[in-house]
Short mmCIF file of C-alpha atoms in Angstrom, two decimals:
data_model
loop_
_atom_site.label_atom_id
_atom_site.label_comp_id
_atom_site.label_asym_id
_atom_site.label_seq_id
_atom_site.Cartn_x
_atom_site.Cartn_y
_atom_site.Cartn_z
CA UNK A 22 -19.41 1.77 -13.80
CA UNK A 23 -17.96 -1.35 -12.52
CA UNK A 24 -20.43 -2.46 -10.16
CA UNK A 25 -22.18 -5.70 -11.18
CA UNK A 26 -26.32 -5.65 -10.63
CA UNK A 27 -26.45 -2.08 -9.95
CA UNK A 28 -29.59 -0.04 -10.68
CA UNK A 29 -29.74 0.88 -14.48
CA UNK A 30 -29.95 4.48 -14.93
CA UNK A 31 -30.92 6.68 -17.52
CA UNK A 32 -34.33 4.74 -18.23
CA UNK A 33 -38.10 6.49 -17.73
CA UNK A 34 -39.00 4.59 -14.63
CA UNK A 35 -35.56 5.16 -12.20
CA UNK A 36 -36.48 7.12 -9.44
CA UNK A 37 -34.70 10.09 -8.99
CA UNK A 38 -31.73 10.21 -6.22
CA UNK A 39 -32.13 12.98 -4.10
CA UNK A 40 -28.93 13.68 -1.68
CA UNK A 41 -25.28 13.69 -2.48
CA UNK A 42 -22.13 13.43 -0.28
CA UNK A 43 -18.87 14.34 -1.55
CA UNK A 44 -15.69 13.39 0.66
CA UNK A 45 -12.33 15.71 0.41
CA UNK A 46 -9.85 13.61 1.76
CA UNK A 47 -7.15 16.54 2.76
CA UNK A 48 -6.36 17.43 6.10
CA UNK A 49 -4.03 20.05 7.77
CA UNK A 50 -3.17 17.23 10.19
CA UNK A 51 -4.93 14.06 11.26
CA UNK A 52 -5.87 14.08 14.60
CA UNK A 53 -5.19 10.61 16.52
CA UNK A 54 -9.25 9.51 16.71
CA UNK A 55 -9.98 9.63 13.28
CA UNK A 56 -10.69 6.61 11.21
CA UNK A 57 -12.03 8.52 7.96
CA UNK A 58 -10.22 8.83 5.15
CA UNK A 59 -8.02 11.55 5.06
CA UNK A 60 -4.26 12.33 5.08
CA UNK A 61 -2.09 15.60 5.23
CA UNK A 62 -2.23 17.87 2.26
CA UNK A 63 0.50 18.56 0.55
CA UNK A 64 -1.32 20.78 -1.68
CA UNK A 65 0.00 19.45 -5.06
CA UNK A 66 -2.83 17.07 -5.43
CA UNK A 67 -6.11 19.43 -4.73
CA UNK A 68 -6.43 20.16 -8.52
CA UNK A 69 -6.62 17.04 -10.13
CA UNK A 70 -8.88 15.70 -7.26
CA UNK A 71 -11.22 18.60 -8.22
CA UNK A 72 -10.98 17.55 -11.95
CA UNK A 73 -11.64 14.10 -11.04
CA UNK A 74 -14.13 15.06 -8.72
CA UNK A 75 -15.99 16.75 -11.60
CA UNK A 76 -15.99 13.71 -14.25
CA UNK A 77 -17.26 11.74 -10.98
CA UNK A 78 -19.92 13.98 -10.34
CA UNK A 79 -20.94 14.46 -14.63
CA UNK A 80 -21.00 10.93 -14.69
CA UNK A 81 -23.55 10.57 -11.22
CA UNK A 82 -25.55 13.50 -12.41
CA UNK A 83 -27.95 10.98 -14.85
CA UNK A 84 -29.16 9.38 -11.27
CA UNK A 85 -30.81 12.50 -10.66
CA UNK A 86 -32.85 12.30 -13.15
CA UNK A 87 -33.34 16.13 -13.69
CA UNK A 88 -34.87 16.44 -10.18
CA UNK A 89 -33.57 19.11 -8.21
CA UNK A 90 -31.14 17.95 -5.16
CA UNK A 91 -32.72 18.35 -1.55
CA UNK A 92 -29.61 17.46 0.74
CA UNK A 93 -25.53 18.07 -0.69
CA UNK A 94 -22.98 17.00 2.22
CA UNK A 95 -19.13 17.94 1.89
CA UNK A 96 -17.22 15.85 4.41
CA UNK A 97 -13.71 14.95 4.84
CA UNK A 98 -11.10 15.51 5.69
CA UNK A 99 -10.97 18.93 5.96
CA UNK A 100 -12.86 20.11 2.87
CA UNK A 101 -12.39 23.98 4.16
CA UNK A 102 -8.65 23.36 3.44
CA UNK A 103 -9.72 23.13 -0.29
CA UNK A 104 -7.95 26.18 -1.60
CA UNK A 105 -10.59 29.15 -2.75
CA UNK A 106 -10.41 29.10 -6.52
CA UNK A 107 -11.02 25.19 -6.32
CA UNK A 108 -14.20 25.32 -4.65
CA UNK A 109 -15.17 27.83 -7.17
CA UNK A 110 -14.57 26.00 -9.76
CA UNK A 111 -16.20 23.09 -8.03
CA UNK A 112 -19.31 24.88 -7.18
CA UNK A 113 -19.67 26.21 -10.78
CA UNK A 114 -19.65 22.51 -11.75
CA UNK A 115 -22.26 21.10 -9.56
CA UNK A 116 -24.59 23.78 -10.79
CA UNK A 117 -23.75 22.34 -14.30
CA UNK A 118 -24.58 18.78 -13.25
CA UNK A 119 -27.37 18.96 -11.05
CA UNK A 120 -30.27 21.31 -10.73
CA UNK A 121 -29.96 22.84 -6.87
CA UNK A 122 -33.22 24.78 -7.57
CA UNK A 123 -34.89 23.82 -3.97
CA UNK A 124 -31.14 24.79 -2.04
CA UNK A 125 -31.07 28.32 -3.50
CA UNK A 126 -34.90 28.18 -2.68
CA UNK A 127 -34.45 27.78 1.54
CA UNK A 128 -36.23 24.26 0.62
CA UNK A 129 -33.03 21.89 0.91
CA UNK A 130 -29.63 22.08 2.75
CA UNK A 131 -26.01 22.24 1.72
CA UNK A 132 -23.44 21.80 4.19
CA UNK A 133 -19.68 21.93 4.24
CA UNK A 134 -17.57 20.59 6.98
CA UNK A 135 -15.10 23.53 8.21
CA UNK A 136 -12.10 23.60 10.85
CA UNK A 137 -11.95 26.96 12.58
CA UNK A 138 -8.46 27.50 11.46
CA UNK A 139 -8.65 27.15 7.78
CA UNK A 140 -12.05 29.30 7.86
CA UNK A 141 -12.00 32.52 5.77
CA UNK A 142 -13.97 35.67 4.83
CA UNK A 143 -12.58 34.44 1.10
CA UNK A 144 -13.63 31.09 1.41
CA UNK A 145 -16.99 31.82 3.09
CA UNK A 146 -17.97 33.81 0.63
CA UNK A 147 -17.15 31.62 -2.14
CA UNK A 148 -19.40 29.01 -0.39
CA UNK A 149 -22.01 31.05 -0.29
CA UNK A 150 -22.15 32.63 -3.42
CA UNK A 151 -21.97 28.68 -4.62
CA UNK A 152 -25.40 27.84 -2.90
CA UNK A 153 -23.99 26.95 0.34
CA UNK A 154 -26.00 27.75 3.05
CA UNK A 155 -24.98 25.10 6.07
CA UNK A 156 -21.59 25.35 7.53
CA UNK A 157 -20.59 22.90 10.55
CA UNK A 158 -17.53 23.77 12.56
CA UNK A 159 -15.39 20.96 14.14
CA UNK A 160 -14.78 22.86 17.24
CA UNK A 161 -14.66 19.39 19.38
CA UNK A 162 -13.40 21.16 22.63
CA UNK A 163 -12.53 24.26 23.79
CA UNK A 164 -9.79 23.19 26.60
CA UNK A 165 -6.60 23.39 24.97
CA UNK A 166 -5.36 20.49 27.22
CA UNK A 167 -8.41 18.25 25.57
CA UNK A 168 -7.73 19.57 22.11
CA UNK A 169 -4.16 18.37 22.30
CA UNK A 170 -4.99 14.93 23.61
CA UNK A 171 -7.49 14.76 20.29
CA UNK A 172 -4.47 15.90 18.12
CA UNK A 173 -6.53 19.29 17.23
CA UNK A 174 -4.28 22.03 16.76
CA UNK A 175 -6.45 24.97 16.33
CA UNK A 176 -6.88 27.69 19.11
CA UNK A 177 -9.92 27.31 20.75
CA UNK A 178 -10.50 31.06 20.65
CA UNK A 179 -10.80 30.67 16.84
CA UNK A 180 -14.34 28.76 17.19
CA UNK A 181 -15.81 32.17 18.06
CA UNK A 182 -13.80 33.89 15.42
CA UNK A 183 -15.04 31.20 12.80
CA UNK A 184 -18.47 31.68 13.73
CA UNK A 185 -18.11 35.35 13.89
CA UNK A 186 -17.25 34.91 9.69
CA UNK A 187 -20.15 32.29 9.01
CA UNK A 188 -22.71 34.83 10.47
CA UNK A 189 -21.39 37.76 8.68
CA UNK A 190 -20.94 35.70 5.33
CA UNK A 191 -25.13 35.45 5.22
CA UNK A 192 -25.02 31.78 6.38
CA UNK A 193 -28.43 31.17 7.47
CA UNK A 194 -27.54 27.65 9.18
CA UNK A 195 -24.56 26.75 11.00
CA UNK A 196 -23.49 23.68 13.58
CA UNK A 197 -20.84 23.15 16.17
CA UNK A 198 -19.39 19.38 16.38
CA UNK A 199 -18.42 18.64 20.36
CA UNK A 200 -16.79 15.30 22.01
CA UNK A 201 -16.88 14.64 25.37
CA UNK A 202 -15.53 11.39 27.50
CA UNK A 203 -11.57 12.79 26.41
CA UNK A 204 -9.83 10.78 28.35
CA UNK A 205 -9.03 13.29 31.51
CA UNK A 206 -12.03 15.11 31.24
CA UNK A 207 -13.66 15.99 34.21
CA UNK A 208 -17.73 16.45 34.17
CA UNK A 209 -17.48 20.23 35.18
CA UNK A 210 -14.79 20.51 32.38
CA UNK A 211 -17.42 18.93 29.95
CA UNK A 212 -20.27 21.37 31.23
CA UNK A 213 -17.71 24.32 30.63
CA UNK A 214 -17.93 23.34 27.11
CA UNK A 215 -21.09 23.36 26.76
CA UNK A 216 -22.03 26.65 28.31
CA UNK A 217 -18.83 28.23 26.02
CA UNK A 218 -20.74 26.64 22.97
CA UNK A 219 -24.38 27.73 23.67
CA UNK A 220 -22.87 31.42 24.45
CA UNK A 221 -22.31 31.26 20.37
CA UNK A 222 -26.19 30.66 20.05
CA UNK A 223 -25.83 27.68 18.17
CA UNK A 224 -28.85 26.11 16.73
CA UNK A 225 -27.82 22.65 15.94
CA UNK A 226 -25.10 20.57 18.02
CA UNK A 227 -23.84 17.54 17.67
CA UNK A 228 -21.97 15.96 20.96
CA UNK A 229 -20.10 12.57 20.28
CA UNK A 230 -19.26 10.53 22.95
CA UNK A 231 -15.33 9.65 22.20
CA UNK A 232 -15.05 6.09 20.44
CA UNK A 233 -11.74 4.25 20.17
CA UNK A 234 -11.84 3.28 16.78
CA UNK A 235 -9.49 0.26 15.56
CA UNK A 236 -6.50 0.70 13.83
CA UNK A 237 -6.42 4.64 15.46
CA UNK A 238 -3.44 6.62 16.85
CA UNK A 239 -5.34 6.97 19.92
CA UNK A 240 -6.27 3.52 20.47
CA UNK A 241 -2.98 2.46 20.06
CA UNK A 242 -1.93 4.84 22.45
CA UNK A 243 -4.66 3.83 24.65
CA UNK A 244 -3.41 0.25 24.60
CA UNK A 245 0.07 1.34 25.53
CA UNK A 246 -1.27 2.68 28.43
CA UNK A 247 -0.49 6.29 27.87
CA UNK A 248 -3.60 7.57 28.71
CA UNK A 249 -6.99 5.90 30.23
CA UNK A 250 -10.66 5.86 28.98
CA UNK A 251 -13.34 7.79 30.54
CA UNK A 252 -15.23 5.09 32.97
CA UNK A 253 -18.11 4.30 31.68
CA UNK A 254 -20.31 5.79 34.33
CA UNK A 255 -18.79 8.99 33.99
CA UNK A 256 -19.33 9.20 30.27
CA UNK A 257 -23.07 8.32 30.87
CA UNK A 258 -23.50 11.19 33.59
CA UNK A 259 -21.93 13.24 30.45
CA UNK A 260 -24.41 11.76 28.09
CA UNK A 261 -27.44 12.59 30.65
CA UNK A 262 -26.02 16.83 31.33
CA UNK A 263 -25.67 17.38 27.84
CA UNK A 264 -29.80 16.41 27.30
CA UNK A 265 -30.58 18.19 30.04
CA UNK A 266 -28.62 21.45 29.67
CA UNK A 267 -29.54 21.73 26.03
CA UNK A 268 -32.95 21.01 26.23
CA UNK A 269 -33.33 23.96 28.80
CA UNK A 270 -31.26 26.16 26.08
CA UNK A 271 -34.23 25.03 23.81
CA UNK A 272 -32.01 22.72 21.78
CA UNK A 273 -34.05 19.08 21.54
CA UNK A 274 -32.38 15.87 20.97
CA UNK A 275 -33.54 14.41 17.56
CA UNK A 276 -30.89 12.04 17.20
CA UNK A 277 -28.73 10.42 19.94
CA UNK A 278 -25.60 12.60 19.23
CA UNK A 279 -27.59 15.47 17.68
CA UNK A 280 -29.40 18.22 19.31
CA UNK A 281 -30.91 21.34 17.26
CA UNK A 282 -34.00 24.02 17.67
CA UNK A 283 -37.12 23.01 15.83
CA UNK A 284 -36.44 23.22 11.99
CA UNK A 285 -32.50 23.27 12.62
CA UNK A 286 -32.13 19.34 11.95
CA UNK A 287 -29.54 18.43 9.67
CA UNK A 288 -31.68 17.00 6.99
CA UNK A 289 -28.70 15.14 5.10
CA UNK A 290 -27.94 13.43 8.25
CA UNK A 291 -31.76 12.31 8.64
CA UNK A 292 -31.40 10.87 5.13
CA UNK A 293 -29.26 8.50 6.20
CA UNK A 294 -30.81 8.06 9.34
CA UNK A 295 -34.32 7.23 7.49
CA UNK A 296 -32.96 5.24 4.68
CA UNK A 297 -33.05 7.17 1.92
CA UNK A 298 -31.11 6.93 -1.16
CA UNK A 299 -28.28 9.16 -1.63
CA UNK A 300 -25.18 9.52 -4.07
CA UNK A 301 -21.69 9.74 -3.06
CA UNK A 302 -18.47 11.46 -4.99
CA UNK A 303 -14.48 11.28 -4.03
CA UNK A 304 -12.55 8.64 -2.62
CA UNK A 305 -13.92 6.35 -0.16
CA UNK A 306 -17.39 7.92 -0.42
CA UNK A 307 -20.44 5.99 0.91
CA UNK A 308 -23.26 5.52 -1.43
CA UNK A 309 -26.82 3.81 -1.10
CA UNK A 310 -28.90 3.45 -4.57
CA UNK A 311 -32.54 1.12 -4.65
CA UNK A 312 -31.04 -1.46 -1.84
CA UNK A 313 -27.56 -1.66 -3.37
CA UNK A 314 -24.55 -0.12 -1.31
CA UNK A 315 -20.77 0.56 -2.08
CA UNK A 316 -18.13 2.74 -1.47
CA UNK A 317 -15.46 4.13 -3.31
CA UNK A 318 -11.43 2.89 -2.97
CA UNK A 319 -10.13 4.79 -0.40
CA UNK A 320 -6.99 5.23 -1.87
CA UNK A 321 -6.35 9.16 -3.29
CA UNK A 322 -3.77 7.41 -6.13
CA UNK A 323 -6.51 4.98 -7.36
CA UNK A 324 -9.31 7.00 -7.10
CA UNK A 325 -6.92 9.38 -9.47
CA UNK A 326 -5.76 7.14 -12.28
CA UNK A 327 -8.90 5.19 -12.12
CA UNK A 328 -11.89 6.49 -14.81
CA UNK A 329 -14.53 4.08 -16.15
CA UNK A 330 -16.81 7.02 -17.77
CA UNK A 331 -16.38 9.08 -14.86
CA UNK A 332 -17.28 6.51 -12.06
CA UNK A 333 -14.96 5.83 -9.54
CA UNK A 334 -13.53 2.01 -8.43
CA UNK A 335 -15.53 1.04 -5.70
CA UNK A 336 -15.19 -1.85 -2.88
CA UNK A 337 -18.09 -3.38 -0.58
CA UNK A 338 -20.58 -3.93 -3.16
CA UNK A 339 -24.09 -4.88 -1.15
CA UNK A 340 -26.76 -6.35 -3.44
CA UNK A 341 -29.96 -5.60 -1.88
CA UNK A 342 -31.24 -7.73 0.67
CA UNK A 343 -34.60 -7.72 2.50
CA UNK A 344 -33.30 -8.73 6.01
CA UNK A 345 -29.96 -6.54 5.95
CA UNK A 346 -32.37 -3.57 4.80
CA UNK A 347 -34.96 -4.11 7.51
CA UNK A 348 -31.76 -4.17 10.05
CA UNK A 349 -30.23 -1.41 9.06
CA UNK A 350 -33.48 0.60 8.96
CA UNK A 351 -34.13 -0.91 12.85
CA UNK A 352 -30.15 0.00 13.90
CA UNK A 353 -30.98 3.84 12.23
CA UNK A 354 -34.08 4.70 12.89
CA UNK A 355 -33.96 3.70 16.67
CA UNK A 356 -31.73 6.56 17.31
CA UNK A 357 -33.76 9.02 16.26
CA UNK A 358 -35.82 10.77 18.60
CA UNK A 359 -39.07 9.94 15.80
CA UNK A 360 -38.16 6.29 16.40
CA UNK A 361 -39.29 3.55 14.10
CA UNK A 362 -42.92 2.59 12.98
CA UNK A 363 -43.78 -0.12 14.14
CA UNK A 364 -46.67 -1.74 12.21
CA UNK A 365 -44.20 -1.33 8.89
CA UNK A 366 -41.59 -2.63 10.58
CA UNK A 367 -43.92 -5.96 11.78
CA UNK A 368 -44.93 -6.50 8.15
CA UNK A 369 -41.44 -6.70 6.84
CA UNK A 370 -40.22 -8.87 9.25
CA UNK A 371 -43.33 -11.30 8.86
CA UNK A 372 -42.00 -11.53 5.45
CA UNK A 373 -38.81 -12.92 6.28
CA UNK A 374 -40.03 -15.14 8.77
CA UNK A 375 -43.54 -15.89 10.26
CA UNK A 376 -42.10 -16.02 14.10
CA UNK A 377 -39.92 -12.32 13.64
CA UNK A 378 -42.77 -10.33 14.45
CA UNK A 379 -43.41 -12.39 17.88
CA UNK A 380 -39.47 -12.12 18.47
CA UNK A 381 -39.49 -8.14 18.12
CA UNK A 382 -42.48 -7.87 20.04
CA UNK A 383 -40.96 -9.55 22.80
CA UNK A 384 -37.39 -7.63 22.55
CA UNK A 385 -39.93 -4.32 22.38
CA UNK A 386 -42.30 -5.01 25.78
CA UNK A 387 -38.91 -6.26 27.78
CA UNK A 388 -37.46 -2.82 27.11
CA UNK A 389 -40.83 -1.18 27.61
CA UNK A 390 -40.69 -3.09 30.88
CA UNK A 391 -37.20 -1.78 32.15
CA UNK A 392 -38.66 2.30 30.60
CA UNK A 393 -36.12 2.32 27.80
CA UNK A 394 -38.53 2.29 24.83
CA UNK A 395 -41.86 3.57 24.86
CA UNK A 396 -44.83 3.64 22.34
CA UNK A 397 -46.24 6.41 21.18
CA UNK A 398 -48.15 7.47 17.95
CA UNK A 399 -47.89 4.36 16.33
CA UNK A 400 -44.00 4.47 16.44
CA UNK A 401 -41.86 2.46 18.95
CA UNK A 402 -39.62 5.91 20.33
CA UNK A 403 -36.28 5.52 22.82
CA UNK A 404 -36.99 7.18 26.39
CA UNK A 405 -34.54 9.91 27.85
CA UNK A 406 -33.07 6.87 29.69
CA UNK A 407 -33.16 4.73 26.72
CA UNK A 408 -30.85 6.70 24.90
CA UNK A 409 -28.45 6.41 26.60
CA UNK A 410 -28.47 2.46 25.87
CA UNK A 411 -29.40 3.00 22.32
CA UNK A 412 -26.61 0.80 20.71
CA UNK A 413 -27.94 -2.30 23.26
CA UNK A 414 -31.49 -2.04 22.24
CA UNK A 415 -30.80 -1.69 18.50
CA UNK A 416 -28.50 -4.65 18.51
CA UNK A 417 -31.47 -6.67 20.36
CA UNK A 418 -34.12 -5.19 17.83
CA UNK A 419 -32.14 -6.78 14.91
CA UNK A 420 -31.17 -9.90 16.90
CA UNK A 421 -34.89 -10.54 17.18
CA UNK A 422 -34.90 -11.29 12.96
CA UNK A 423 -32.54 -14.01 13.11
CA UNK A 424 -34.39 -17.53 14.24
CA UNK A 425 -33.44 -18.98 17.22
CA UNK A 426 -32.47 -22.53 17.76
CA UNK A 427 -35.08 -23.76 19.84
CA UNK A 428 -37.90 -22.25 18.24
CA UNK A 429 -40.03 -25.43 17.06
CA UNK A 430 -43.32 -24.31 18.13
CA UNK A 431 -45.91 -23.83 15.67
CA UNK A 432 -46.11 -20.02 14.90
CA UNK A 433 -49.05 -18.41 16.97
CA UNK A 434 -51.28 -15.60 16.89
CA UNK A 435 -49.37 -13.24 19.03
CA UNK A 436 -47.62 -11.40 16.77
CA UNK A 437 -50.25 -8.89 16.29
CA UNK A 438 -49.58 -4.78 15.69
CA UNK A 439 -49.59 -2.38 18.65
#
């Protein structure tokens, strides 16, 4: 594997990797807001991706060290565009490669991405003959005026049909993936949504707040002037409905974008979310191994003609690093509803510098002060309010590690735990 410093594998002490994301990069069309890799299929290169796909995922197997997966995550893209007789032949091979003893068991998760329009009885059923049991549907809106400004072609009528095939496949898990704040959306509009998606029964939703991504169709178009954003206030009245409606549907927010009944979490998701290690397969997949992160070319072509024992080429190499860890871990783990302990997180930052733990302190009581973060159970938590400032508070967590300039004071006593 080219990737200098990386974790040796293979050897009796590596710790066994746990979760695995796999990225199918085809798409039926790509819709203006998207900044993941993907492009439109043109179906002639879906079987040697799945070949190379396989050699990827023989040659990542050895960092699994024989323990059985918890968490597999197939994202894209549109990975249900992946024609039938692939996945079979994909699902076949993951069995080979990795023991998903605990998935088949109800103990883990394995989720596909799916667009209502390219769901189908045959596919379903390959899925879940293959030890799928998660499906999440990218139904995003269900006003065909919205859907059109997203570049989403499918029929909004097909979310129900979709869901319809999930149930009667034997999923026992399934999601629906909502935006609001589409530029022209009105608030009742956004409520409509959200009642048409809870008649489905849903157990897990996530609702993303539109983001104008660089180098998007849409922002471009946004900077043209063809459209306008949703004002900020509006999207934040959207932000505060959407707790508040799904909470009395019995659906709790355990993640700012992410609401689910109790035991309905997505538990790859909260991998990432607590920093945990996970593997990552197909082009311009993510991966995060003991500290070190990379990610794979994005580039279909390269990622095809490109086979150093199976591995992949790969970009972004991040040795590990004590500060950017204790960051990231801050930035993640403040989003979730479980927050981020705080005595662990004191310790670590004493390590990098003797005055950090006075400087989060600080950044914690002045948003304590203002009833955007509370503490509770040993664990610094985001209020219903705070939420909705999440990204703010996060960025001021993490600015509290770097010294400031006119910090010459000698380092006090005041940095103790709550």
């Amino acid at each position: 594997m080219v990737l200098e410093g990386a974790p040796a594998r293979g050897n009796p002490g590596y710790r066994a990797v746990r979760s695995l994301y796999i990225h199918v990069p085809f798409c039926f069309h790509k819709c203006h807001y998207c900044d993941f890799y993907s492009f439109v299929d043109t179906q002639d290169r879906q079987e040697p991706f799945v070949r190379r796909l396989i050699r990827e995922l023989q040659a990542l197997s050895p960092w699994a060290a024989g323990e059985p997966l918890r968490t597999v995550f197939v994202g894209g893209g549109t990975p249900s565009l992946l024609r039938q007789p692939l996945w079979t032949v994909l699902l076949d091979a993951l069995h080979s490669h990795f023991d998903l003893s605990l998935i088949r068991a109800g103990a883990g998760e394995f989720t596909v991405e799916c667009n209502p329009e390219t769901v189908t009885p045959e596919l379903l059923q390959a899925l879940r003959q293959g030890g799928v049991d998660r499906v999440s549907l990218g139904a995003q809106s269900f006003q065909p005026g919205h859907l059109k400004t997203l570049e989403r072609w499918h029929d909004p009528a097909s979310v129900a049909r979709s869901v319809e095939l999930v149930r009667a496949a034997g999923f026992p898990r399934w999601s629906l993936d909502l935006i609001y704040a589409i530029p022209g959306q009105t608030l009742q509009e956004w409520l409509l949504d959200l009642e048409t998606a809870l008649s489905l029964s849903p157990s897990h939703l996530s609702c993303y707040n539109l983001t104008f991504e660089p180098n998007t169709p849409m922002t471009r178009r946004l900077q043209r002037g063809e459209f306008r954003a949703t004002p900020d206030d509006v999207a934040g009245e959207m932000f505060q409905v959407t707790g508040e409606r799904l909470r009395r549907a019995g659906l709790h927010r355990y993640e700012v974008s992410n609401y689910a009944t109790p035991g309905q979490e997505s538990r790859h998701n909260l991998a990432y979310w607590r920093g945990e290690e996970w593997l990552a397969a197909g082009p311009s997949a993510s991966a995060h191994v003991r500290g070190h992160r990379w990610k794979n070319i994005p580039r279909l072509g390269d990622y095809l003609s490109f086979d150093d024992d199976g591995f992949a080429p790969i970009q972004d190499h991040e040795i590990p690093d004590a500060r950017r860890a204790l960051a990231e871990d801050l930035m993640c783990g403040i989003r979730l509803a479980e927050g981020v302990e705080a005595a662990p997180a004191l310790a670590r930052a004493a390590a990098l510098d003797p005055r950090a733990p006075s400087r989060l302190l600080s950044e914690f009581r002045a948003y304590e002060a203002v009833g955007d973060l509370r503490f509770d159970s040993g664990r610094w938590m985001l209020t219903d309010a705070g939420f909705l400032r999440a990204d703010a508070v996060a960025a001021d967590l993490i600015g509290a590690l770097e010294a400031q300039p006119d910090e010459d004071a000698p380092v006090g006593q005041d940095a103790e735990e709550r």
